[in-house]
Amino acid sequence: ATALLVVVFVLLALGSWAWWMIRHPSFDLETITVQGEVSRNNAFAFRRHVLPKLEGNFFTIDLEKTQQAFEAVPWVRVAVVHRHFPNRLRAVLLEHRPMAIWGNEEAGTLINEQGQVFEANLDDADAERLPRMKGPLVESQAVANMYLLLNPRMAALDMNIELMELTPRGSWRIQTQKGAQIELGRGTPEEITQRLDIFLATLKQVTARYGRNVTALAGADLRHKDAYALRLHGISTVDADNKKP
């Protein structure tokens, strides 16, 4: 019985000492160091968005919630938070790198290079130089991947993509910076690229027949089997004699 009482006394003493230690003022957080990619934020932004959400000291602070607080700051994509004894935290950040505007401009959303959609001030992103992407939110990564697959092909003919869209029915559509709209239809990335490659490989030859070059492209529909429909600026398929007055 004496030995048991001694054990209980020791455990209580250790528990009290541990409780006193983790509550001691010397372990209150005094310094938070932020490293990594911080070009779009400053100390004021972190004090405003992060500090009000932090609770506890070196031992009791919830690192997962602290990480979430940093990742809620505009432009922060990933945050990794570490403790540094006895009263410091260190956060290493990675920022979003905008790839395109997502959805309508008034929505204030962008898509990054990982295909993640995030909210941001478009003025901070130099939005005028960015293309636009549209589609179901759950398909954002697929839309980004399709853009990366097709834009180099289009750019080779000086027809960079201004808009990449996946419709609710699963059909792909692109619009060039010069306003030409191309219906790509449905299919796997391999099927879409094969369809577009055939179109681009023959486009110069077709436009040359009408005394035009590829810049005359107004629109194309690649959804036809083994063929495509084409519209060129300045070329009409309507017989002038049959036009209605």
Short mmCIF file of C-alpha atoms in Angstrom, two decimals:
data_model
loop_
_atom_site.label_atom_id
_atom_site.label_comp_id
_atom_site.label_asym_id
_atom_site.label_seq_id
_atom_site.Cartn_x
_atom_site.Cartn_y
_atom_site.Cartn_z
CA ALA A 1 0.00 0.00 0.00
CA THR A 2 2.86 2.34 0.82
CA ALA A 3 4.51 1.66 -2.54
CA LEU A 4 1.22 2.33 -4.33
CA LEU A 5 0.78 5.61 -2.51
CA VAL A 6 4.32 6.60 -3.43
CA VAL A 7 3.63 5.84 -7.11
CA VAL A 8 0.40 7.82 -7.03
CA PHE A 9 2.17 10.73 -5.34
CA VAL A 10 4.95 10.70 -7.95
CA LEU A 11 2.47 10.58 -10.82
CA LEU A 12 0.50 13.47 -9.35
CA ALA A 13 3.69 15.45 -8.85
CA LEU A 14 4.80 14.80 -12.42
CA GLY A 15 1.35 15.73 -13.71
CA SER A 16 1.35 18.95 -11.75
CA TRP A 17 4.84 19.78 -12.92
CA ALA A 18 3.90 19.08 -16.55
CA TRP A 19 0.75 21.19 -16.23
CA TRP A 20 2.78 24.02 -14.73
CA MET A 21 5.36 23.73 -17.50
CA ILE A 22 2.95 23.89 -20.43
CA ARG A 23 1.14 26.83 -18.86
CA HIS A 24 4.27 28.75 -17.95
CA PRO A 25 4.48 32.21 -19.59
CA SER A 26 7.94 31.43 -20.97
CA PHE A 27 6.24 29.12 -23.50
CA ASP A 28 3.85 31.77 -24.80
CA LEU A 29 4.47 32.28 -28.50
CA GLU A 30 6.66 35.29 -29.10
CA THR A 31 7.89 34.89 -32.67
CA ILE A 32 6.34 33.58 -35.90
CA THR A 33 8.77 33.35 -38.80
CA VAL A 34 7.31 33.21 -42.31
CA GLN A 35 9.51 31.87 -45.11
CA GLY A 36 9.14 30.66 -48.67
CA GLU A 37 7.07 32.38 -51.33
CA VAL A 38 5.69 35.59 -49.85
CA SER A 39 5.84 38.02 -52.77
CA ARG A 40 2.08 38.64 -52.77
CA ASN A 41 1.64 39.09 -49.02
CA ASN A 42 3.28 41.06 -46.23
CA ALA A 43 3.50 41.06 -42.44
CA PHE A 44 0.31 43.12 -42.15
CA ALA A 45 -1.67 40.53 -44.12
CA PHE A 46 -0.46 37.69 -41.90
CA ARG A 47 -1.19 39.62 -38.70
CA ARG A 48 -4.68 40.34 -39.97
CA HIS A 49 -5.59 36.89 -41.26
CA VAL A 50 -3.57 34.52 -39.06
CA LEU A 51 -2.95 35.94 -35.57
CA PRO A 52 -6.65 36.19 -34.54
CA LYS A 53 -7.01 32.46 -35.23
CA LEU A 54 -4.07 31.28 -33.14
CA GLU A 55 -4.81 29.81 -29.71
CA GLY A 56 -2.49 28.28 -27.13
CA ASN A 57 1.24 28.32 -26.49
CA PHE A 58 4.20 26.34 -27.78
CA PHE A 59 2.82 23.06 -26.42
CA THR A 60 -0.94 23.51 -26.83
CA ILE A 61 -1.27 25.24 -30.21
CA ASP A 62 -2.99 23.14 -32.88
CA LEU A 63 -0.58 22.99 -35.83
CA GLU A 64 -3.25 21.74 -38.22
CA LYS A 65 -5.52 24.70 -37.48
CA THR A 66 -2.53 27.02 -37.71
CA GLN A 67 -1.72 25.60 -41.13
CA GLN A 68 -5.31 26.15 -42.22
CA ALA A 69 -5.15 29.74 -41.00
CA PHE A 70 -2.10 30.41 -43.18
CA GLU A 71 -3.69 28.69 -46.17
CA ALA A 72 -6.74 30.93 -45.81
CA VAL A 73 -4.58 33.96 -46.57
CA PRO A 74 -5.07 35.17 -50.17
CA TRP A 75 -2.55 33.66 -52.60
CA VAL A 76 -1.22 31.06 -50.13
CA ARG A 77 -1.50 27.58 -51.67
CA VAL A 78 0.37 25.41 -49.17
CA ALA A 79 1.65 26.10 -45.66
CA VAL A 80 3.89 23.88 -43.53
CA VAL A 81 4.15 24.92 -39.85
CA HIS A 82 6.82 23.79 -37.35
CA ARG A 83 7.43 24.43 -33.65
CA HIS A 84 10.80 25.78 -32.53
CA PHE A 85 11.50 25.45 -28.82
CA PRO A 86 10.71 27.23 -26.60
CA ASN A 87 8.31 29.86 -27.99
CA ARG A 88 8.56 30.14 -31.76
CA LEU A 89 6.69 28.99 -34.84
CA ARG A 90 8.03 28.76 -38.39
CA ALA A 91 5.75 28.69 -41.43
CA VAL A 92 7.02 27.82 -44.91
CA LEU A 93 4.65 28.94 -47.67
CA LEU A 94 4.06 28.20 -51.34
CA GLU A 95 1.95 30.68 -53.31
CA HIS A 96 -0.56 30.16 -56.08
CA ARG A 97 0.87 30.79 -59.54
CA PRO A 98 -2.06 31.88 -61.69
CA MET A 99 -2.48 30.10 -64.98
CA ALA A 100 -5.77 31.60 -66.13
CA ILE A 101 -8.94 33.36 -65.06
CA TRP A 102 -11.57 30.80 -64.06
CA GLY A 103 -15.21 31.39 -64.98
CA ASN A 104 -16.56 34.88 -65.45
CA GLU A 105 -14.36 37.85 -64.67
CA GLU A 106 -16.76 39.21 -62.06
CA ALA A 107 -16.37 35.96 -60.09
CA GLY A 108 -12.83 36.95 -59.08
CA THR A 109 -11.49 33.40 -59.35
CA LEU A 110 -8.26 32.11 -60.86
CA ILE A 111 -6.84 28.69 -61.59
CA ASN A 112 -3.24 27.83 -60.72
CA GLU A 113 -0.71 25.58 -62.41
CA GLN A 114 -1.92 22.60 -60.35
CA GLY A 115 -5.49 23.04 -61.64
CA GLN A 116 -6.78 24.42 -58.32
CA VAL A 117 -9.35 27.22 -58.39
CA PHE A 118 -8.86 30.01 -55.85
CA GLU A 119 -10.19 33.48 -55.12
CA ALA A 120 -7.99 36.53 -55.56
CA ASN A 121 -7.96 40.14 -56.61
CA LEU A 122 -7.59 40.01 -60.39
CA ASP A 123 -5.68 43.29 -60.35
CA ASP A 124 -2.93 41.56 -58.37
CA ALA A 125 -2.70 38.83 -60.99
CA ASP A 126 -2.21 41.02 -64.06
CA ALA A 127 -5.37 39.39 -65.41
CA GLU A 128 -5.22 41.09 -68.78
CA ARG A 129 -2.40 38.81 -69.88
CA LEU A 130 -4.12 35.62 -68.70
CA PRO A 131 -6.36 33.33 -70.78
CA ARG A 132 -9.76 32.25 -69.47
CA MET A 133 -11.01 28.79 -68.58
CA LYS A 134 -14.54 27.57 -67.95
CA GLY A 135 -16.08 24.29 -66.90
CA PRO A 136 -17.51 22.35 -63.96
CA LEU A 137 -15.47 23.10 -60.86
CA VAL A 138 -14.73 19.42 -60.27
CA GLU A 139 -13.13 19.28 -63.75
CA SER A 140 -10.78 22.25 -63.23
CA GLN A 141 -7.66 20.10 -63.38
CA ALA A 142 -8.84 18.42 -66.58
CA VAL A 143 -9.45 21.84 -68.16
CA ALA A 144 -5.98 23.04 -67.17
CA ASN A 145 -4.37 19.86 -68.51
CA MET A 146 -6.23 20.20 -71.81
CA TYR A 147 -5.03 23.78 -72.18
CA LEU A 148 -1.42 22.71 -71.61
CA LEU A 149 -1.90 19.99 -74.22
CA LEU A 150 -3.49 22.12 -76.94
CA ASN A 151 -2.08 25.62 -76.60
CA PRO A 152 1.45 24.75 -77.87
CA ARG A 153 -0.16 23.28 -80.98
CA MET A 154 -2.23 26.40 -81.54
CA ALA A 155 0.64 28.74 -80.73
CA ALA A 156 2.73 27.14 -83.48
CA LEU A 157 0.32 28.76 -85.97
CA ASP A 158 0.15 32.02 -84.03
CA MET A 159 -3.33 31.17 -82.72
CA ASN A 160 -2.87 31.19 -78.95
CA ILE A 161 -5.88 30.09 -76.92
CA GLU A 162 -7.84 32.90 -75.27
CA LEU A 163 -10.64 30.68 -73.89
CA MET A 164 -10.66 26.98 -73.03
CA GLU A 165 -14.09 25.66 -72.15
CA LEU A 166 -15.56 22.32 -71.12
CA THR A 167 -19.34 22.51 -71.46
CA PRO A 168 -21.73 20.85 -68.99
CA ARG A 169 -22.34 18.17 -71.66
CA GLY A 170 -18.67 17.30 -71.80
CA SER A 171 -17.82 18.98 -75.10
CA TRP A 172 -14.61 20.96 -75.57
CA ARG A 173 -14.46 24.41 -77.15
CA ILE A 174 -11.63 26.90 -77.64
CA GLN A 175 -11.46 30.49 -78.76
CA THR A 176 -8.26 32.04 -80.07
CA GLN A 177 -6.90 35.45 -79.18
CA LYS A 178 -8.04 36.62 -82.62
CA GLY A 179 -11.62 35.56 -81.94
CA ALA A 180 -11.89 32.30 -83.88
CA GLN A 181 -14.09 29.72 -82.15
CA ILE A 182 -13.30 26.04 -82.62
CA GLU A 183 -15.68 23.28 -81.57
CA LEU A 184 -13.62 20.23 -80.61
CA GLY A 185 -16.42 17.94 -79.46
CA ARG A 186 -16.23 15.16 -76.90
CA GLY A 187 -13.55 12.58 -76.34
CA THR A 188 -10.42 11.64 -74.47
CA PRO A 189 -7.41 13.96 -74.53
CA GLU A 190 -5.84 11.68 -77.15
CA GLU A 191 -8.92 11.86 -79.37
CA ILE A 192 -9.16 15.64 -79.04
CA THR A 193 -5.48 16.20 -79.85
CA GLN A 194 -5.64 13.86 -82.84
CA ARG A 195 -8.67 15.75 -84.17
CA LEU A 196 -6.97 19.11 -83.70
CA ASP A 197 -3.67 17.94 -85.21
CA ILE A 198 -5.43 16.87 -88.42
CA PHE A 199 -7.21 20.23 -88.57
CA LEU A 200 -4.04 22.26 -88.03
CA ALA A 201 -2.04 20.17 -90.50
CA THR A 202 -4.52 20.92 -93.32
CA LEU A 203 -5.61 24.45 -92.37
CA LYS A 204 -2.94 26.30 -94.38
CA GLN A 205 -3.73 24.29 -97.48
CA VAL A 206 -7.48 24.88 -97.21
CA THR A 207 -7.25 28.62 -96.55
CA ALA A 208 -4.76 29.03 -99.42
CA ARG A 209 -7.41 27.77 -101.86
CA TYR A 210 -9.42 30.89 -101.09
CA GLY A 211 -6.48 33.25 -101.17
CA ARG A 212 -6.37 33.50 -97.38
CA ASN A 213 -4.04 32.47 -94.57
CA VAL A 214 -4.77 31.00 -91.16
CA THR A 215 -5.42 34.46 -89.67
CA ALA A 216 -8.64 34.56 -91.71
CA LEU A 217 -10.11 31.76 -89.58
CA ALA A 218 -13.45 32.77 -88.08
CA GLY A 219 -14.52 29.40 -86.74
CA ALA A 220 -14.35 25.65 -87.20
CA ASP A 221 -16.37 22.62 -86.18
CA LEU A 222 -14.34 19.45 -85.72
CA ARG A 223 -17.20 17.32 -84.47
CA HIS A 224 -17.85 15.75 -87.89
CA LYS A 225 -16.49 12.27 -88.54
CA ASP A 226 -13.46 12.34 -90.85
CA ALA A 227 -14.13 15.99 -91.78
CA TYR A 228 -14.56 19.47 -90.39
CA ALA A 229 -16.54 22.60 -91.20
CA LEU A 230 -14.74 25.89 -91.66
CA ARG A 231 -15.65 29.59 -91.65
CA LEU A 232 -13.26 32.22 -93.02
CA HIS A 233 -13.48 35.97 -92.81
CA GLY A 234 -14.41 37.45 -96.19
CA ILE A 235 -15.60 34.12 -97.65
CA SER A 236 -19.33 33.38 -98.01
CA THR A 237 -21.00 30.15 -99.07
CA VAL A 238 -24.17 32.00 -100.11
CA ASP A 239 -24.69 32.46 -103.83
CA ALA A 240 -24.85 36.22 -104.47
CA ASP A 241 -27.64 35.72 -107.04
CA ASN A 242 -29.81 33.94 -104.48
CA LYS A 243 -29.45 36.50 -101.70
CA LYS A 244 -32.71 38.00 -100.56
CA PRO A 245 -33.06 41.77 -101.12
#
